[in-house]
Amino acid sequence: MLDVEIFTLFPGMFESPLRESILGRALTRGLLRVRLHNIRDYAADRHQVTDDTPYGGGGGMVMKPEPIFAAVEAALGDPPRLPVILLSPQGRLFTQERAWQLAQAPGFALLCGRYEGVDERVREHLASEELSVGDYVLSGGELAAMAVVEAVTRLLPGAIGDQDGALDDSLSSGLLEYPHYTRPAEYRGWRVPEVLASGHHAEIARWRREQALYRTWQRRPDLLAKAALTPRERALVDEWQARHPAQGKLTESGEDNPLA
Ligand code: SAM
């Protein structure tokens, strides 16, 4: 069972997402345990203050260190028995690779900031890692924490119906995933690629792999540098590159797609 401990000023934000769909099922099946800790409960003063003005002046408020240390130490001990991940736009980018690593860990704690963020001493002396969910700024770490919990949970064995699907997903293989189609075979004159209805499994697998490769080359060429490609696949990419040096500006499924 993956043990996730969330420290937040707004535990109510997690209630509905944790009840629904894959997360809800993972919790009832005992694959996942999530405990929510309200940092405000650990504020020592009568008014339960958890933030204060910044030293040095300027606008905004900063989350005080004492209630955060007290909450984490009460739940996880000192030193904490699990790694404490601070959600922060200044952190390392959260990736599918990190999600796989976290899914194999016994658990982790997520610390959600608010306002201008947490007092720097929390980052220095309590957090073991900082993770960002993207190059944009949210008002709080709660939605970022949900993104981490959601991405990690679907990788737990038994969490989703088709476990192999998780391996195929965009980024798990180092590539973006191939396009998907379902019935009807023709909709408004737009036909599903014939190979997919051919029943020829080897051909379908080859088409999907090439589409994944093409998509990745077109949209995220940075991923291709790290992806494990066969010599034939490398040659294919080199050929596209030679034919279309302005790669990335191609249309989705237009004539430019050499696989269309
Ligand atoms: N002043 C901070 C800065 O410039 O780095 C931003 C604070 S932000 C308004 C408040 C909180 O939201 C942060 O402490 C963090 O927990 C969370 N947050 C905002 N953007 C995030 C992101 N991209 N990834 C993870 N957490 C984020």
Coordinates of C-alpha atoms and ligand atoms in Angstrom, one line a residue:
M1 CA 0.0 0.0 0.0
L2 CA 1.3 3.4 -1.0
D3 CA 1.3 5.8 2.0
V4 CA 0.6 9.4 1.0
E5 CA 0.6 12.1 3.7
I6 CA -0.6 15.5 2.6
F7 CA 0.0 18.7 4.6
T8 CA -2.3 21.6 3.6
L9 CA -4.3 24.6 4.8
F10 CA -7.2 23.4 2.7
P11 CA -7.8 19.7 3.2
G12 CA -11.4 20.1 1.9
M13 CA -9.9 20.6 -1.6
F14 CA -8.9 16.9 -1.8
E15 CA -12.2 15.3 -0.7
S16 CA -14.1 15.0 -4.0
P17 CA -11.1 14.0 -6.2
L18 CA -10.2 11.3 -3.7
R19 CA -13.7 9.9 -3.8
E20 CA -14.0 9.5 -7.6
S21 CA -12.9 7.1 -10.3
I22 CA -9.4 5.5 -10.1
L23 CA -8.3 7.3 -6.9
G24 CA -11.5 6.4 -5.1
R25 CA -11.2 2.7 -6.2
A26 CA -7.5 2.6 -5.2
L27 CA -8.4 3.8 -1.8
T28 CA -11.2 1.3 -1.3
R29 CA -9.1 -1.5 -2.6
G30 CA -6.3 -0.7 -0.2
L31 CA -3.7 0.1 -2.8
L32 CA -3.4 3.6 -1.5
R33 CA -3.7 5.4 1.8
V34 CA -4.0 9.1 1.9
R35 CA -4.0 11.0 5.2
L36 CA -4.8 14.7 5.2
H37 CA -3.2 17.0 7.8
N38 CA -4.5 20.5 8.3
I39 CA -1.4 22.7 9.1
R40 CA -3.7 25.1 10.9
D41 CA -4.4 22.5 13.6
Y42 CA -0.7 22.8 14.6
A43 CA -0.6 26.6 15.0
A44 CA 0.2 27.2 18.6
D45 CA -1.5 30.5 19.1
R46 CA -5.1 31.2 20.0
H47 CA -6.0 32.5 16.5
Q48 CA -4.3 29.6 14.8
V49 CA -2.2 31.9 12.6
T50 CA -0.2 30.1 9.9
D51 CA 1.2 33.0 7.9
D52 CA 3.0 36.3 8.6
T53 CA 4.4 39.3 6.7
P54 CA 7.8 38.8 4.9
Y55 CA 11.0 40.0 6.6
G56 CA 12.4 42.8 4.4
G57 CA 9.0 44.1 3.5
G58 CA 7.1 43.7 0.3
G59 CA 3.6 42.4 -0.4
G60 CA 2.1 39.0 0.3
M61 CA 2.3 36.7 3.2
V62 CA 4.7 33.8 4.0
M63 CA 3.7 30.5 5.6
K64 CA 5.3 30.3 9.1
P65 CA 7.7 27.5 9.8
E66 CA 6.5 26.4 13.3
P67 CA 3.0 24.9 12.3
I68 CA 4.5 23.2 9.3
F69 CA 7.4 21.5 11.3
A70 CA 4.9 20.7 14.1
A71 CA 2.4 19.1 11.7
V72 CA 5.1 17.0 9.9
E73 CA 6.8 15.9 13.0
A74 CA 3.5 14.9 14.7
A75 CA 2.5 12.8 11.7
L76 CA 5.8 11.4 10.6
G77 CA 8.3 11.8 13.5
D78 CA 11.6 13.6 13.6
P79 CA 13.3 13.0 11.3
P80 CA 10.3 12.2 9.1
R81 CA 9.9 8.5 8.2
L82 CA 8.9 9.5 4.6
P83 CA 10.5 11.9 2.1
V84 CA 8.8 15.3 2.3
I85 CA 8.1 16.7 -1.1
L86 CA 7.5 20.5 -1.2
L87 CA 5.3 21.5 -4.1
S88 CA 6.8 24.6 -5.7
P89 CA 7.1 26.3 -9.1
Q90 CA 10.8 26.5 -8.3
G91 CA 11.1 22.7 -8.0
R92 CA 12.3 20.1 -10.4
L93 CA 9.7 19.4 -13.1
F94 CA 7.5 16.4 -12.1
T95 CA 7.8 13.8 -14.9
Q96 CA 6.5 10.4 -15.8
E97 CA 9.8 9.0 -14.8
R98 CA 9.5 10.5 -11.3
A99 CA 5.9 9.2 -11.1
W100 CA 7.2 5.6 -11.8
Q101 CA 9.8 6.0 -9.0
L102 CA 7.3 7.3 -6.5
A103 CA 4.9 4.5 -7.4
Q104 CA 7.6 2.0 -6.3
A105 CA 8.3 3.8 -3.0
P106 CA 6.6 2.9 0.3
G107 CA 5.2 6.4 0.4
F108 CA 5.8 10.1 0.5
A109 CA 4.6 13.3 2.0
L110 CA 3.4 16.3 0.0
L111 CA 3.6 19.8 1.5
C112 CA 1.3 22.4 -0.1
G113 CA 2.3 26.0 0.0
R114 CA 0.0 29.0 -0.2
Y115 CA 0.5 32.8 -0.5
E116 CA 4.1 33.7 -1.3
G117 CA 5.1 30.2 -0.3
V118 CA 6.7 28.7 2.8
D119 CA 9.5 30.1 5.0
E120 CA 12.8 29.2 3.4
R121 CA 13.8 27.2 6.5
V122 CA 11.1 24.7 5.6
R123 CA 12.6 24.2 2.2
E124 CA 16.1 23.9 3.7
H125 CA 15.6 21.7 6.7
L126 CA 12.3 19.8 6.3
A127 CA 11.8 19.2 2.6
S128 CA 13.8 16.5 0.9
E129 CA 12.8 17.5 -2.6
E130 CA 10.8 20.2 -4.4
L131 CA 8.6 19.4 -7.3
S132 CA 6.9 21.6 -9.8
V133 CA 4.0 20.5 -12.0
G134 CA 4.8 23.0 -14.8
D135 CA 6.2 26.4 -15.6
Y136 CA 3.2 28.4 -14.4
V137 CA 2.2 29.6 -10.9
L138 CA -0.8 28.2 -9.0
S139 CA -2.3 29.9 -6.0
G140 CA -1.5 26.9 -3.8
G141 CA 0.1 23.5 -3.9
E142 CA -3.1 21.5 -3.5
L143 CA -3.9 21.0 -7.2
A144 CA -0.2 20.3 -7.9
A145 CA -0.3 17.6 -5.1
M146 CA -3.4 16.1 -6.6
A147 CA -1.7 15.9 -10.0
V148 CA 1.2 14.0 -8.3
V149 CA -1.1 11.6 -6.4
E150 CA -3.2 11.0 -9.6
A151 CA -0.2 10.3 -11.8
V152 CA 1.4 8.0 -9.3
T153 CA -1.7 6.1 -8.3
R154 CA -2.5 5.0 -11.9
L155 CA 0.8 3.3 -12.0
L156 CA 0.2 1.1 -8.9
P157 CA -0.4 -2.5 -9.8
G158 CA -4.2 -3.2 -9.9
A159 CA -5.2 0.5 -10.0
I160 CA -6.3 0.6 -13.6
G161 CA -8.0 -2.1 -15.6
D162 CA -5.4 -2.3 -18.4
Q163 CA -2.0 -2.2 -16.6
D164 CA -0.2 -2.4 -20.0
G165 CA -2.0 0.7 -21.0
A166 CA 0.0 2.7 -18.5
L167 CA 3.2 1.5 -20.1
D168 CA 2.0 2.7 -23.5
D169 CA 0.9 6.0 -22.2
S170 CA 2.6 9.1 -23.5
L171 CA 6.0 9.6 -22.0
S172 CA 6.1 6.2 -20.2
S173 CA 7.9 4.7 -23.2
G174 CA 9.9 8.0 -23.7
L175 CA 7.6 8.9 -26.6
L176 CA 4.2 10.5 -27.0
E177 CA 1.4 8.0 -27.5
Y178 CA 0.0 7.1 -31.0
P179 CA -3.5 8.4 -31.9
H180 CA -6.6 6.5 -30.8
Y181 CA -9.8 5.8 -32.7
T182 CA -13.1 4.1 -31.9
R183 CA -16.4 3.3 -33.7
P184 CA -17.8 4.5 -36.1
A185 CA -15.3 3.6 -38.8
E186 CA -16.4 6.7 -40.7
Y187 CA -17.7 9.9 -39.1
R188 CA -18.6 13.0 -41.2
G189 CA -16.5 11.5 -44.0
W190 CA -13.4 11.1 -41.8
R191 CA -12.3 7.5 -41.9
V192 CA -10.3 5.5 -39.3
P193 CA -6.9 4.5 -40.8
E194 CA -7.5 1.2 -42.6
V195 CA -4.7 -0.7 -40.9
L196 CA -6.4 -0.4 -37.5
A197 CA -9.4 -2.4 -38.7
S198 CA -7.3 -5.0 -40.6
G199 CA -6.9 -7.4 -37.7
H200 CA -3.2 -7.7 -38.6
H201 CA -1.6 -7.3 -35.2
A202 CA 2.0 -6.9 -36.4
E203 CA 1.0 -4.2 -38.9
I204 CA -1.1 -2.4 -36.3
A205 CA 1.8 -2.5 -33.8
R206 CA 4.2 -1.1 -36.5
W207 CA 1.8 1.7 -37.4
R208 CA 1.3 2.7 -33.8
R209 CA 5.0 2.7 -33.1
E210 CA 5.7 4.9 -36.2
Q211 CA 2.9 7.2 -35.3
A212 CA 4.2 7.6 -31.8
L213 CA 7.6 8.3 -33.2
Y214 CA 6.3 10.8 -35.7
R215 CA 4.2 12.6 -33.2
T216 CA 7.1 12.9 -30.8
W217 CA 9.4 14.1 -33.6
Q218 CA 6.8 16.7 -34.6
R219 CA 5.8 18.0 -31.1
R220 CA 8.5 17.1 -28.7
P221 CA 11.8 16.5 -30.5
D222 CA 13.6 17.0 -27.2
L223 CA 12.2 13.6 -26.0
L224 CA 13.7 11.8 -29.0
A225 CA 17.2 12.5 -27.9
K226 CA 16.7 10.3 -24.8
A227 CA 14.3 7.7 -26.3
A228 CA 15.4 4.1 -26.9
L229 CA 15.1 3.8 -30.7
T230 CA 16.2 1.0 -33.0
P231 CA 18.6 1.9 -35.8
R232 CA 15.7 1.7 -38.3
E233 CA 13.7 4.1 -36.2
R234 CA 16.6 6.5 -35.9
A235 CA 17.0 6.4 -39.7
L236 CA 13.3 7.1 -40.1
V237 CA 13.6 10.2 -37.9
D238 CA 16.6 11.3 -39.8
E239 CA 14.7 10.9 -43.1
W240 CA 11.8 13.1 -41.8
Q241 CA 14.2 15.6 -40.6
A242 CA 16.0 15.8 -43.9
R243 CA 12.6 16.1 -45.8
H244 CA 11.1 18.7 -43.4
P245 CA 13.8 20.7 -41.7
A246 CA 11.1 23.0 -40.4
Q247 CA 9.8 20.2 -38.2
G248 CA 7.3 21.1 -35.5
K249 CA 5.5 23.4 -38.0
L250 CA 3.8 20.5 -39.7
T251 CA 0.1 20.0 -39.6
E252 CA -1.4 17.2 -37.4
S253 CA -2.6 14.7 -40.0
G254 CA -2.3 16.6 -43.2
E255 CA -0.4 15.7 -46.4
D256 CA 2.8 16.5 -44.5
N257 CA 2.4 13.4 -42.4
P258 CA 4.5 10.8 -44.2
L259 CA 2.6 8.1 -42.4
A260 CA -0.9 9.4 -43.2
Ligands
SAM1 N1 6.1 33.2 -4.7 C1 6.3 31.9 -5.1 C2 7.3 31.9 -6.2 O1 7.4 32.8 -7.0 O2 8.1 30.9 -6.3 C3 5.0 31.3 -5.7 C4 4.0 31.0 -4.6 S1 2.5 30.3 -5.2 C5 1.5 31.7 -5.4 C6 1.9 29.5 -3.8 C7 2.1 28.0 -3.7 O3 1.5 27.3 -4.8 C8 3.6 27.6 -3.7 O4 4.2 27.7 -2.4 C9 3.4 26.1 -4.2 O5 3.2 25.2 -3.1 C10 2.2 26.1 -5.1 N2 2.6 26.2 -6.5 C11 2.4 27.2 -7.4 N3 2.8 26.9 -8.6 C12 3.2 25.6 -8.6 C13 3.8 24.7 -9.5 N4 3.9 25.1 -10.8 N5 4.1 23.5 -9.1 C14 4.0 23.1 -7.8 N6 3.4 23.9 -6.9 C15 3.1 25.1 -7.2

